[in-house]
Amino acid sequence: MDIWIIFKLLGSLALLMFGMKSMSESLQKMAGPQLRHVLGAMTTNRFTGMLTGMLVTASVQSSTATTVMTVSFVNAGLLTLAQAISVIMGANIGTTLTAWIMSAGMSFDITSAVYPAFFVGIMLIYLKKYRYIGDFLFGLSFLLLGLGTLRMTGVEMNLGHNQWLLGFFSSFDPTSFSTTIIFLVLGGVMTFCVQSSAAVMAITMILCSSGVLPIYQGIALVLGENIGTTVTSNLAALSANTQARRAAFAHMFFNVFGVLWILIVFKPFIDLVCGWVGYDVTMTKASAGAAAFAANAAKLSFVLAAFHTTFNVSNTLILIWFIPQIEKLVCWVIKPKRVDEEEDFRLHFITAGFMKTPELSVLEAQKEIQSFAERMQRMFGMVRVLLTEKDEQKFNKLYSRIEKYESISDNMEIEIAKYLDQVSDAHLSDDTKAKIRAMLREISELESIGDACYNMARTINRKVLGKQDHFTEKQYEHMHQMMELTEQSLTQMNSLLGGRKEAYNVNRTFNIENEINNYRNQLKSQNISDVNNHVYSYAIGTIYMDIVSECEKLGDYVVNVVEARMGTRVKN
């Protein structure tokens, strides 16, 4: 075989994979935010969840993207694991649209049609307003050009007359169950190695439509591809949190269960699909002649696409009734990791395995920032307890925890910033770029909240170690009132980070901030008066005002977080 043809084959596969990636990413840029809202709103029961998963995946041409969004919503508590499983089932159906696009590309010479699409695409890219449509056209054109080139390369290779290939595939008994298993494993391994089920599907279509690979073995390869894709997502989820691993395992269970029952009715099921498409399973080249045999074999790409869809639809119709049982099974198999929350420096939501979809990785980062903010509020709660803690042992233990939290806040800022930096290296929409800039500001301000809490704790500790006089009852009362206002501002901030900004009343934060500033000014004047009147010493007055001032600074950082999230100025 000519080395040039091998390079042509590999190059056309590379074009196909690049086209799929570009098309998927441009669709996510165009529809990402809207699809997130659809996914959150349309999953009221298992059937709407399945339909939503199917429509979203068909829209963005990526079941990975749908899975990422789904897992994010489960982590955020917007979806239950059961609803997530129904969405993943729908995603399996939606992803079969790719096979239909490919079968069309294999059956007709569409390479001449892609050049006008390239021309229109480049014009749209330069008209910045429509550049995502241009990116989509480029991706689709590369995909179709790759398919067309692959088809022509298959014809050039004359696979139907290649004695080595014919001899290799005929050495397997087509009626043997072990042959089916061998090709199933081969399909899984190929998909895992290539990391693209689309590429393996294209190779299968070429081999089948050239008459080299019998339909039964071709469909066994397709079944293997289904399992191969789930192995990849499970390996990616190993470093993720419990819910992500459960969702990935549910995806694998869905496909493995489907393969097990299809093996029981393997040939009757395939014959049924072949009957729908109009493919004659019994036809041979000797009995029908070369022309009729070639025309019959040309239908095989449609048989593979039809089987892929019928298999996933049938599997969903069987398993959709058993979602509660599947949920129990995955929860039983994937146990939550027992890690002391104070010692847990790992991020909960961000995982390296989901970097394939940068547009949707932003959603993961938002959940991580929400977790960061909740941690900072817990840290402030510890400072409030520390202020009145009289027991020395408990005081030291709590102070040590606050120190640990300060270290965690530093780590979280660095790790989230590093992740956002990785995401920003990808081609992103302007809206997503603005979100990343806002999130970088949010994490910086959240880390400052952690610093303010730690400064208060150190001030309280300094007072205890210096054996200073106790605060007066009035001072305690004022500090508690100031901390209560600060707590309210933190609660408002977390309600914004955990919800939708459209529903948030920004004036609440502004009003609390005004109250904090006015109260700080009032206490400052009163402190000068009390020290002059010898109500308490200058030293204790200084410590008292340090705590009050730190609360006021913390309130400013909260306002900065709210400004960053809202994309507007809150303060005058």
Coordinates of C-alpha atoms in Angstrom, one line a residue:
M1 CA 0.0 0.0 0.0
D2 CA 1.3 3.4 -1.0
I3 CA 2.6 5.5 2.0
W4 CA 1.0 8.6 0.5
I5 CA -2.5 6.9 0.8
I6 CA -1.8 6.1 4.4
F7 CA -1.0 9.7 5.1
K8 CA -4.1 10.8 3.2
L9 CA -6.1 8.5 5.4
L10 CA -4.6 9.8 8.7
G11 CA -4.9 13.4 7.5
S12 CA -8.6 13.0 6.6
L13 CA -9.2 11.5 10.1
A14 CA -7.4 14.5 11.6
L15 CA -9.6 16.8 9.6
L16 CA -12.7 15.0 10.7
M17 CA -11.7 15.1 14.4
F18 CA -10.7 18.8 14.2
G19 CA -14.0 19.6 12.4
M20 CA -16.0 17.9 15.2
K21 CA -14.1 19.8 17.9
S22 CA -14.4 23.2 16.2
M23 CA -18.1 22.7 15.4
S24 CA -18.9 21.6 19.0
E25 CA -16.9 24.6 20.5
S26 CA -18.6 27.2 18.3
L27 CA -22.0 25.8 19.1
Q28 CA -21.3 26.0 22.8
K29 CA -20.1 29.6 22.4
M30 CA -23.3 30.5 20.6
A31 CA -25.7 28.6 22.9
G32 CA -23.8 27.8 26.1
P33 CA -25.5 30.2 28.6
Q34 CA -29.0 29.6 27.2
L35 CA -28.5 25.8 27.3
R36 CA -27.5 26.0 30.9
H37 CA -30.8 27.7 31.7
V38 CA -32.8 25.2 29.6
L39 CA -31.0 22.3 31.4
G40 CA -31.9 23.8 34.8
A41 CA -35.5 24.5 33.9
M42 CA -36.6 21.5 31.8
T43 CA -35.7 18.6 34.0
T44 CA -38.9 18.4 36.2
N45 CA -39.2 14.6 35.7
R46 CA -37.3 11.8 34.1
F47 CA -38.9 12.2 30.6
T48 CA -38.4 15.9 30.3
G49 CA -34.8 15.3 31.6
M50 CA -34.2 12.7 28.9
L51 CA -35.7 15.0 26.2
T52 CA -33.6 17.9 27.4
G53 CA -30.4 15.9 27.4
M54 CA -31.2 14.7 23.9
L55 CA -31.9 18.3 22.6
V56 CA -28.9 19.9 24.3
T57 CA -26.5 17.2 23.0
A58 CA -27.9 17.4 19.5
S59 CA -27.5 21.2 19.7
V60 CA -23.9 21.3 20.9
Q61 CA -22.8 18.0 19.2
S62 CA -21.0 17.0 22.4
S63 CA -22.3 14.5 25.1
T64 CA -19.3 15.5 27.2
A65 CA -20.5 19.1 27.3
T66 CA -24.0 18.0 28.4
T67 CA -22.4 15.7 31.1
V68 CA -20.3 18.6 32.4
M69 CA -23.3 20.9 32.7
T70 CA -25.4 18.2 34.3
V71 CA -22.7 17.3 36.9
S72 CA -22.3 21.1 37.7
F73 CA -26.1 21.4 38.3
V74 CA -26.0 18.3 40.6
N75 CA -23.1 19.8 42.6
A76 CA -25.0 23.1 42.9
G77 CA -28.1 21.2 44.1
L78 CA -30.2 22.4 41.1
L79 CA -30.6 18.8 39.9
T80 CA -30.9 15.5 41.7
L81 CA -28.6 12.6 40.7
A82 CA -31.8 10.9 39.4
Q83 CA -32.6 13.8 37.1
A84 CA -28.9 13.9 36.0
I85 CA -29.1 10.2 35.0
S86 CA -32.2 10.9 32.8
V87 CA -30.3 13.8 31.1
I88 CA -27.3 11.5 30.5
M89 CA -29.7 8.9 28.9
G90 CA -31.0 11.7 26.6
A91 CA -27.4 12.7 25.8
N92 CA -26.7 9.2 24.5
I93 CA -29.6 9.6 22.0
G94 CA -28.6 13.1 21.0
T95 CA -25.0 12.1 20.2
T96 CA -26.3 9.6 17.5
L97 CA -27.0 12.7 15.3
T98 CA -23.2 12.7 14.6
A99 CA -23.5 9.2 13.0
W100 CA -26.2 10.4 10.7
I101 CA -24.1 13.4 9.5
M102 CA -21.2 11.0 8.9
S103 CA -23.4 8.5 7.0
A104 CA -24.6 11.2 4.7
G105 CA -21.0 12.3 4.2
M106 CA -20.0 8.8 3.4
S107 CA -22.9 8.2 0.9
F108 CA -22.6 11.4 -1.2
D109 CA -19.7 13.3 -2.6
I110 CA -20.1 16.6 -0.6
T111 CA -16.5 17.8 -0.8
S112 CA -17.3 20.3 -3.6
A113 CA -20.1 21.9 -1.4
V114 CA -17.7 22.7 1.4
Y115 CA -15.7 25.3 -0.5
P116 CA -18.5 27.9 -0.7
A117 CA -19.1 27.2 3.0
F118 CA -15.4 28.0 3.8
F119 CA -15.8 31.3 1.8
V120 CA -19.0 32.3 3.7
G121 CA -17.4 31.2 7.0
I122 CA -14.4 33.4 6.6
M123 CA -16.5 36.4 5.7
L124 CA -18.7 35.9 8.8
I125 CA -15.5 35.5 11.0
Y126 CA -14.3 38.9 9.8
L127 CA -17.8 40.4 10.5
K128 CA -17.1 40.0 14.3
K129 CA -20.8 40.0 15.2
Y130 CA -21.4 36.7 13.4
R131 CA -18.0 35.1 14.0
Y132 CA -19.4 32.1 16.0
I133 CA -21.6 31.2 13.0
G134 CA -18.5 31.5 10.8
D135 CA -16.5 29.2 13.3
F136 CA -19.4 26.7 13.1
L137 CA -19.4 26.7 9.3
F138 CA -15.6 26.2 9.3
G139 CA -16.0 23.3 11.7
L140 CA -18.8 21.7 9.7
S141 CA -16.9 22.2 6.5
F142 CA -13.7 20.6 7.9
L143 CA -15.9 17.7 9.2
L144 CA -17.5 17.1 5.8
L145 CA -14.2 17.6 3.9
G146 CA -12.6 15.0 6.2
L147 CA -15.4 12.6 5.5
G148 CA -15.3 13.2 1.8
T149 CA -11.6 12.7 1.6
L150 CA -11.9 9.6 3.8
R151 CA -14.5 8.2 1.4
M152 CA -12.3 8.9 -1.7
T153 CA -9.3 7.5 0.1
G154 CA -11.3 4.3 0.7
V155 CA -12.1 4.1 -3.0
E156 CA -8.5 4.7 -3.9
M157 CA -7.3 2.0 -1.5
N158 CA -9.7 -0.4 -3.3
L159 CA -10.4 -2.1 0.0
G160 CA -13.0 -4.5 -1.6
H161 CA -10.2 -6.2 -3.5
N162 CA -7.5 -6.0 -0.9
Q163 CA -6.7 -9.7 -0.4
W164 CA -4.9 -9.2 3.0
L165 CA -7.9 -7.4 4.5
L166 CA -10.4 -9.8 3.0
G167 CA -8.4 -12.7 4.3
F168 CA -8.1 -11.1 7.8
F169 CA -11.8 -10.5 8.3
S170 CA -12.9 -13.8 6.7
S171 CA -10.6 -15.6 9.2
F172 CA -13.3 -14.7 11.8
D173 CA -16.4 -16.9 11.9
P174 CA -19.3 -14.4 11.4
T175 CA -21.7 -16.7 13.2
S176 CA -19.5 -17.1 16.3
F177 CA -20.3 -15.3 19.6
S178 CA -16.5 -15.0 20.3
T179 CA -16.0 -13.0 17.1
T180 CA -18.6 -10.5 18.3
I181 CA -16.9 -10.2 21.6
I182 CA -13.4 -9.7 19.9
F183 CA -14.7 -6.9 17.7
L184 CA -16.6 -5.3 20.6
V185 CA -13.4 -5.2 22.7
L186 CA -11.5 -3.9 19.6
G187 CA -14.0 -1.1 19.2
G188 CA -13.6 -0.1 22.8
V189 CA -9.8 -0.1 22.8
M190 CA -9.6 1.8 19.5
T191 CA -12.0 4.5 20.9
F192 CA -10.1 4.8 24.1
C193 CA -6.7 5.1 22.2
V194 CA -8.0 7.6 19.6
Q195 CA -10.1 9.5 22.2
S196 CA -12.7 10.0 19.4
S197 CA -15.7 7.8 18.8
A198 CA -16.4 9.8 15.6
A199 CA -13.1 8.8 14.1
V200 CA -13.6 5.1 14.9
M201 CA -17.2 5.3 13.5
A202 CA -15.8 6.8 10.3
I203 CA -13.3 3.9 9.9
T204 CA -16.0 1.4 10.6
M205 CA -18.2 3.0 7.9
I206 CA -15.4 2.9 5.3
L207 CA -14.6 -0.7 6.0
C208 CA -18.3 -1.8 5.9
S209 CA -19.4 0.2 2.8
S210 CA -16.4 -1.1 0.9
G211 CA -17.6 -4.6 1.5
V212 CA -14.6 -5.7 3.5
L213 CA -16.1 -5.8 7.0
P214 CA -19.3 -7.8 7.5
I215 CA -22.2 -5.9 9.1
Y216 CA -22.3 -8.0 12.3
Q217 CA -18.6 -7.3 13.1
G218 CA -19.1 -3.6 12.1
I219 CA -21.9 -3.3 14.6
A220 CA -19.9 -5.0 17.3
L221 CA -17.2 -2.3 16.7
V222 CA -20.0 0.4 17.2
L223 CA -21.0 -1.2 20.5
G224 CA -17.4 -1.2 21.6
E225 CA -17.2 2.5 20.8
N226 CA -20.1 3.2 23.1
I227 CA -18.2 1.6 26.0
G228 CA -14.8 3.1 25.0
T229 CA -16.2 6.7 25.4
T230 CA -17.5 5.9 28.9
V231 CA -14.1 4.5 30.0
T232 CA -12.5 7.9 29.1
S233 CA -15.1 9.9 31.1
N234 CA -14.7 7.6 34.1
L235 CA -10.9 8.0 34.1
A236 CA -11.4 11.8 33.8
A237 CA -13.7 11.7 36.8
L238 CA -11.3 9.8 39.1
S239 CA -9.9 13.1 40.4
A240 CA -13.3 14.7 40.6
N241 CA -15.8 14.9 43.4
T242 CA -18.3 12.1 44.4
Q243 CA -21.2 13.3 42.3
A244 CA -19.1 13.6 39.2
R245 CA -17.8 10.1 39.6
R246 CA -21.4 8.8 40.2
A247 CA -22.6 10.5 37.0
A248 CA -19.7 9.1 35.0
F249 CA -20.4 5.6 36.4
A250 CA -24.1 5.9 35.6
H251 CA -23.1 6.7 32.0
M252 CA -20.9 3.6 31.9
F253 CA -23.6 1.4 33.5
F254 CA -26.2 2.6 30.9
N255 CA -23.9 1.6 28.0
V256 CA -22.6 -1.7 29.5
F257 CA -26.2 -2.8 30.3
G258 CA -27.3 -2.0 26.8
V259 CA -24.5 -4.0 25.3
L260 CA -25.3 -7.0 27.5
W261 CA -28.9 -7.2 26.5
I262 CA -28.2 -6.5 22.8
L263 CA -25.8 -9.4 22.7
I264 CA -28.7 -11.7 23.6
V265 CA -30.8 -10.5 20.6
F266 CA -27.8 -9.5 18.5
K267 CA -28.7 -11.0 15.0
P268 CA -32.5 -10.6 15.1
F269 CA -32.1 -6.9 16.2
I270 CA -29.5 -6.2 13.4
D271 CA -31.7 -7.9 10.8
L272 CA -34.6 -5.8 11.9
V273 CA -32.6 -2.6 11.5
C274 CA -31.3 -3.8 8.1
G275 CA -34.9 -4.4 7.0
W276 CA -35.8 -0.8 7.9
V277 CA -32.9 0.6 5.8
G278 CA -33.4 -1.8 3.0
Y279 CA -30.1 -3.6 3.2
D280 CA -30.0 -7.3 2.2
V281 CA -27.9 -9.2 4.8
T282 CA -27.8 -12.4 2.7
M283 CA -26.5 -10.9 -0.5
T284 CA -23.1 -12.0 -1.7
K285 CA -20.9 -10.7 -4.6
A286 CA -21.1 -14.2 -6.3
S287 CA -24.9 -14.4 -6.2
A288 CA -25.9 -10.8 -7.1
G289 CA -22.9 -9.5 -9.1
A290 CA -20.4 -6.8 -8.3
A291 CA -22.6 -3.8 -9.2
A292 CA -25.6 -5.0 -7.1
F293 CA -23.3 -6.0 -4.2
A294 CA -21.6 -2.6 -4.2
A295 CA -25.0 -0.7 -4.3
N296 CA -26.1 -2.9 -1.4
A297 CA -22.9 -2.3 0.6
A298 CA -23.3 1.5 0.1
K299 CA -26.3 1.4 2.4
L300 CA -24.2 0.1 5.3
S301 CA -23.2 3.5 6.6
F302 CA -26.9 4.2 7.1
V303 CA -27.4 0.8 8.7
L304 CA -24.7 1.7 11.3
A305 CA -26.3 5.1 12.0
A306 CA -29.8 3.6 12.2
F307 CA -28.5 0.8 14.6
H308 CA -26.7 3.4 16.8
T309 CA -29.9 5.4 17.2
T310 CA -32.2 2.4 17.6
F311 CA -29.9 0.9 20.2
N312 CA -29.7 4.0 22.3
V313 CA -33.4 4.8 22.0
S314 CA -34.3 1.2 23.0
N315 CA -31.8 1.1 25.9
T316 CA -33.3 4.4 27.2
L317 CA -36.9 3.2 26.9
I318 CA -35.9 0.1 29.0
L319 CA -33.8 1.9 31.7
I320 CA -35.8 5.1 32.1
W321 CA -38.2 3.2 34.4
F322 CA -35.4 2.1 36.7
I323 CA -33.7 5.4 37.4
P324 CA -34.3 5.2 41.2
Q325 CA -32.7 1.8 41.2
I326 CA -29.7 3.0 39.1
E327 CA -29.3 5.9 41.5
K328 CA -29.1 3.5 44.5
L329 CA -26.6 1.3 42.7
V330 CA -24.2 4.2 41.8
C331 CA -24.4 5.6 45.3
W332 CA -23.7 2.1 46.7
V333 CA -20.7 1.6 44.3
I334 CA -19.2 5.1 44.6
K335 CA -18.9 6.0 48.2
P336 CA -18.2 9.6 49.3
K337 CA -14.6 10.3 50.2
R338 CA -14.2 10.9 54.0
V339 CA -11.9 13.9 54.3
D340 CA -11.6 16.2 57.2
E341 CA -13.1 19.4 55.8
E342 CA -10.4 21.6 57.5
E343 CA -7.6 19.5 56.0
D344 CA -9.2 19.4 52.5
F345 CA -7.2 21.7 50.3
R346 CA -8.5 20.1 47.1
L347 CA -11.1 22.0 45.0
H348 CA -14.5 20.3 45.0
F349 CA -15.9 21.2 41.6
I350 CA -13.0 22.0 39.3
T351 CA -11.5 18.9 37.6
A352 CA -8.8 18.7 34.9
G353 CA -10.8 16.0 33.0
F354 CA -13.5 18.5 32.0
M355 CA -11.2 21.0 30.3
K356 CA -12.4 19.8 26.9
T357 CA -15.3 22.2 27.1
P358 CA -13.8 25.6 28.1
E359 CA -17.0 27.5 27.7
L360 CA -18.8 25.3 30.2
S361 CA -15.7 25.0 32.5
V362 CA -16.6 28.6 33.6
L363 CA -19.7 27.1 35.3
E364 CA -17.5 24.8 37.3
A365 CA -15.4 27.7 38.4
Q366 CA -18.5 29.6 39.5
K367 CA -19.5 26.7 41.8
E368 CA -16.0 26.7 43.2
I369 CA -16.1 30.4 43.9
Q370 CA -19.5 29.9 45.7
S371 CA -17.9 27.2 47.8
F372 CA -15.0 29.6 48.6
A373 CA -17.4 32.3 49.7
E374 CA -19.3 30.0 51.9
R375 CA -16.0 28.9 53.6
M376 CA -15.1 32.6 54.2
Q377 CA -18.5 33.1 56.0
R378 CA -17.8 30.0 58.1
M379 CA -14.4 31.5 59.0
F380 CA -16.0 34.8 60.1
G381 CA -18.4 32.7 62.3
M382 CA -15.4 31.2 64.0
V383 CA -14.0 34.7 64.7
R384 CA -17.3 35.7 66.3
V385 CA -17.1 32.7 68.6
L386 CA -13.4 33.4 69.3
L387 CA -14.2 36.9 70.6
T388 CA -16.2 35.6 73.6
E389 CA -14.4 32.2 74.1
K390 CA -13.1 32.1 77.8
D391 CA -11.8 28.5 77.8
E392 CA -8.0 28.6 77.0
Q393 CA -7.9 25.1 75.4
K394 CA -11.0 25.8 73.2
F395 CA -9.7 29.3 72.3
N396 CA -6.3 27.8 71.1
K397 CA -8.0 25.1 69.1
L398 CA -10.4 27.6 67.4
Y399 CA -7.5 30.0 66.7
S400 CA -5.6 27.2 65.1
R401 CA -8.6 26.3 62.9
I402 CA -8.9 30.0 61.8
E403 CA -5.1 29.9 60.8
K404 CA -5.8 26.8 58.8
Y405 CA -8.7 28.4 57.0
E406 CA -6.5 31.4 56.1
S407 CA -4.1 29.0 54.5
I408 CA -6.9 27.3 52.7
S409 CA -8.2 30.7 51.3
D410 CA -4.7 31.4 49.9
N411 CA -4.6 28.0 48.3
M412 CA -8.1 28.3 46.8
E413 CA -7.3 31.7 45.3
I414 CA -4.2 30.4 43.6
E415 CA -5.8 27.1 42.3
I416 CA -8.9 28.8 41.0
A417 CA -6.8 31.6 39.3
K418 CA -4.6 28.9 37.7
Y419 CA -7.7 27.0 36.4
L420 CA -9.2 30.2 35.0
D421 CA -5.9 31.0 33.4
Q422 CA -6.0 27.6 31.7
V423 CA -9.6 28.1 30.5
S424 CA -8.8 31.6 29.2
D425 CA -6.1 30.1 26.9
A426 CA -8.9 28.5 24.8
H427 CA -11.0 30.4 22.2
L428 CA -13.8 32.0 24.2
S429 CA -16.8 34.2 23.6
D430 CA -16.6 37.9 24.7
D431 CA -19.2 37.2 27.3
T432 CA -17.2 34.3 28.8
K433 CA -14.0 36.4 28.8
A434 CA -15.7 39.1 30.8
K435 CA -17.0 36.5 33.2
I436 CA -13.4 35.2 33.7
R437 CA -12.1 38.7 34.4
A438 CA -15.0 39.2 37.0
M439 CA -14.2 35.9 38.6
L440 CA -10.5 36.7 39.0
R441 CA -11.5 39.8 40.8
E442 CA -14.0 37.9 43.0
I443 CA -11.4 35.4 44.2
S444 CA -9.0 38.2 45.0
E445 CA -11.6 39.9 47.1
L446 CA -12.7 36.7 48.8
E447 CA -9.1 36.0 49.8
S448 CA -9.0 39.5 51.3
I449 CA -12.1 38.6 53.3
G450 CA -10.1 35.6 54.7
D451 CA -7.2 38.0 55.5
A452 CA -9.6 40.4 57.3
C453 CA -11.0 37.5 59.4
Y454 CA -7.4 36.3 60.2
N455 CA -6.4 39.9 61.2
M456 CA -9.4 40.0 63.7
A457 CA -8.4 36.6 65.1
R458 CA -4.8 37.8 65.6
T459 CA -5.9 41.0 67.2
I460 CA -8.1 39.0 69.7
N461 CA -5.2 36.6 70.3
R462 CA -2.8 39.5 70.9
K463 CA -5.2 40.8 73.6
V464 CA -5.3 37.4 75.3
L465 CA -1.6 36.8 75.2
G466 CA -0.8 40.4 76.4
K467 CA -3.1 39.8 79.4
Q468 CA -4.9 43.0 78.6
D469 CA -8.0 44.2 80.5
H470 CA -11.3 42.8 79.4
F471 CA -13.6 44.7 77.1
T472 CA -16.4 46.5 78.7
E473 CA -20.0 45.2 78.3
K474 CA -20.7 48.2 76.0
Q475 CA -17.7 47.3 73.8
Y476 CA -18.8 43.7 73.5
E477 CA -22.3 44.9 72.6
H478 CA -21.0 47.3 69.9
M479 CA -18.6 44.6 68.5
H480 CA -21.4 42.1 68.3
Q481 CA -23.7 44.6 66.6
M482 CA -20.9 45.4 64.1
M483 CA -20.3 41.7 63.4
E484 CA -24.0 41.1 63.0
L485 CA -24.1 43.7 60.2
T486 CA -21.0 42.2 58.6
E487 CA -22.6 38.7 58.8
Q488 CA -25.7 40.1 57.0
S489 CA -23.5 41.5 54.2
L490 CA -21.8 38.0 53.9
T491 CA -25.1 36.3 53.7
Q492 CA -26.3 38.7 51.0
M493 CA -23.1 38.1 49.0
N494 CA -23.6 34.3 49.3
S495 CA -27.2 34.5 48.2
L496 CA -26.0 36.4 45.0
L497 CA -23.2 33.9 44.3
G498 CA -25.5 30.9 44.8
G499 CA -28.4 32.3 42.7
R500 CA -29.1 34.3 39.5
K501 CA -28.0 37.9 39.5
E502 CA -31.2 39.0 37.8
A503 CA -33.2 38.1 40.9
Y504 CA -30.7 39.9 43.3
N505 CA -31.5 43.3 44.8
V506 CA -28.2 45.1 44.8
N507 CA -29.5 47.9 47.1
R508 CA -29.5 45.5 50.1
T509 CA -25.7 45.2 50.0
F510 CA -25.4 49.0 49.5
N511 CA -27.7 49.7 52.5
I512 CA -25.8 47.3 54.8
E513 CA -22.5 48.8 53.7
N514 CA -23.8 52.3 54.5
E515 CA -24.9 51.1 58.0
I516 CA -21.5 49.5 58.6
N517 CA -19.7 52.8 57.6
N518 CA -21.9 55.0 59.7
Y519 CA -21.7 52.7 62.7
R520 CA -17.9 52.5 62.4
N521 CA -17.7 56.4 62.4
Q522 CA -20.0 56.6 65.4
L523 CA -17.9 54.0 67.4
K524 CA -14.7 55.8 66.4
S525 CA -16.0 59.1 67.9
Q526 CA -17.3 57.4 71.0
N527 CA -14.0 55.5 71.5
I528 CA -12.0 58.8 71.6
S529 CA -14.5 60.2 74.1
D530 CA -14.4 57.0 76.3
V531 CA -10.6 56.9 76.4
N532 CA -10.4 60.6 77.3
N533 CA -12.9 59.9 80.1
H534 CA -10.9 56.9 81.3
V535 CA -13.8 54.5 80.8
Y536 CA -11.1 52.0 79.6
S537 CA -7.4 52.2 78.7
Y538 CA -5.9 53.5 75.5
A539 CA -4.5 50.0 74.7
I540 CA -7.9 48.2 75.0
G541 CA -9.5 51.0 73.0
T542 CA -6.9 50.5 70.2
I543 CA -7.6 46.7 70.1
Y544 CA -11.4 47.4 70.1
M545 CA -11.1 49.8 67.2
D546 CA -8.8 47.5 65.2
I547 CA -11.6 44.8 65.3
V548 CA -14.3 47.4 64.4
S549 CA -12.2 48.8 61.5
E550 CA -11.4 45.2 60.2
C551 CA -15.2 44.5 60.1
E552 CA -15.7 47.7 58.0
K553 CA -12.8 46.6 55.6
L554 CA -14.4 43.2 55.3
G555 CA -17.7 44.9 54.3
D556 CA -15.8 46.8 51.6
Y557 CA -14.4 43.5 50.2
V558 CA -18.0 42.0 50.2
V559 CA -19.2 45.0 48.1
N560 CA -16.3 44.5 45.7
V561 CA -17.3 40.8 45.2
V562 CA -20.9 41.9 44.6
E563 CA -19.7 44.6 42.1
A564 CA -17.6 42.0 40.2
R565 CA -20.5 39.5 40.0
M566 CA -23.1 42.1 39.0
G567 CA -20.8 43.8 36.5
T568 CA -21.7 47.2 37.9
R569 CA -20.6 49.7 40.5
V570 CA -22.5 49.5 43.8
K571 CA -20.7 52.3 45.6
N572 CA -20.6 55.9 44.6

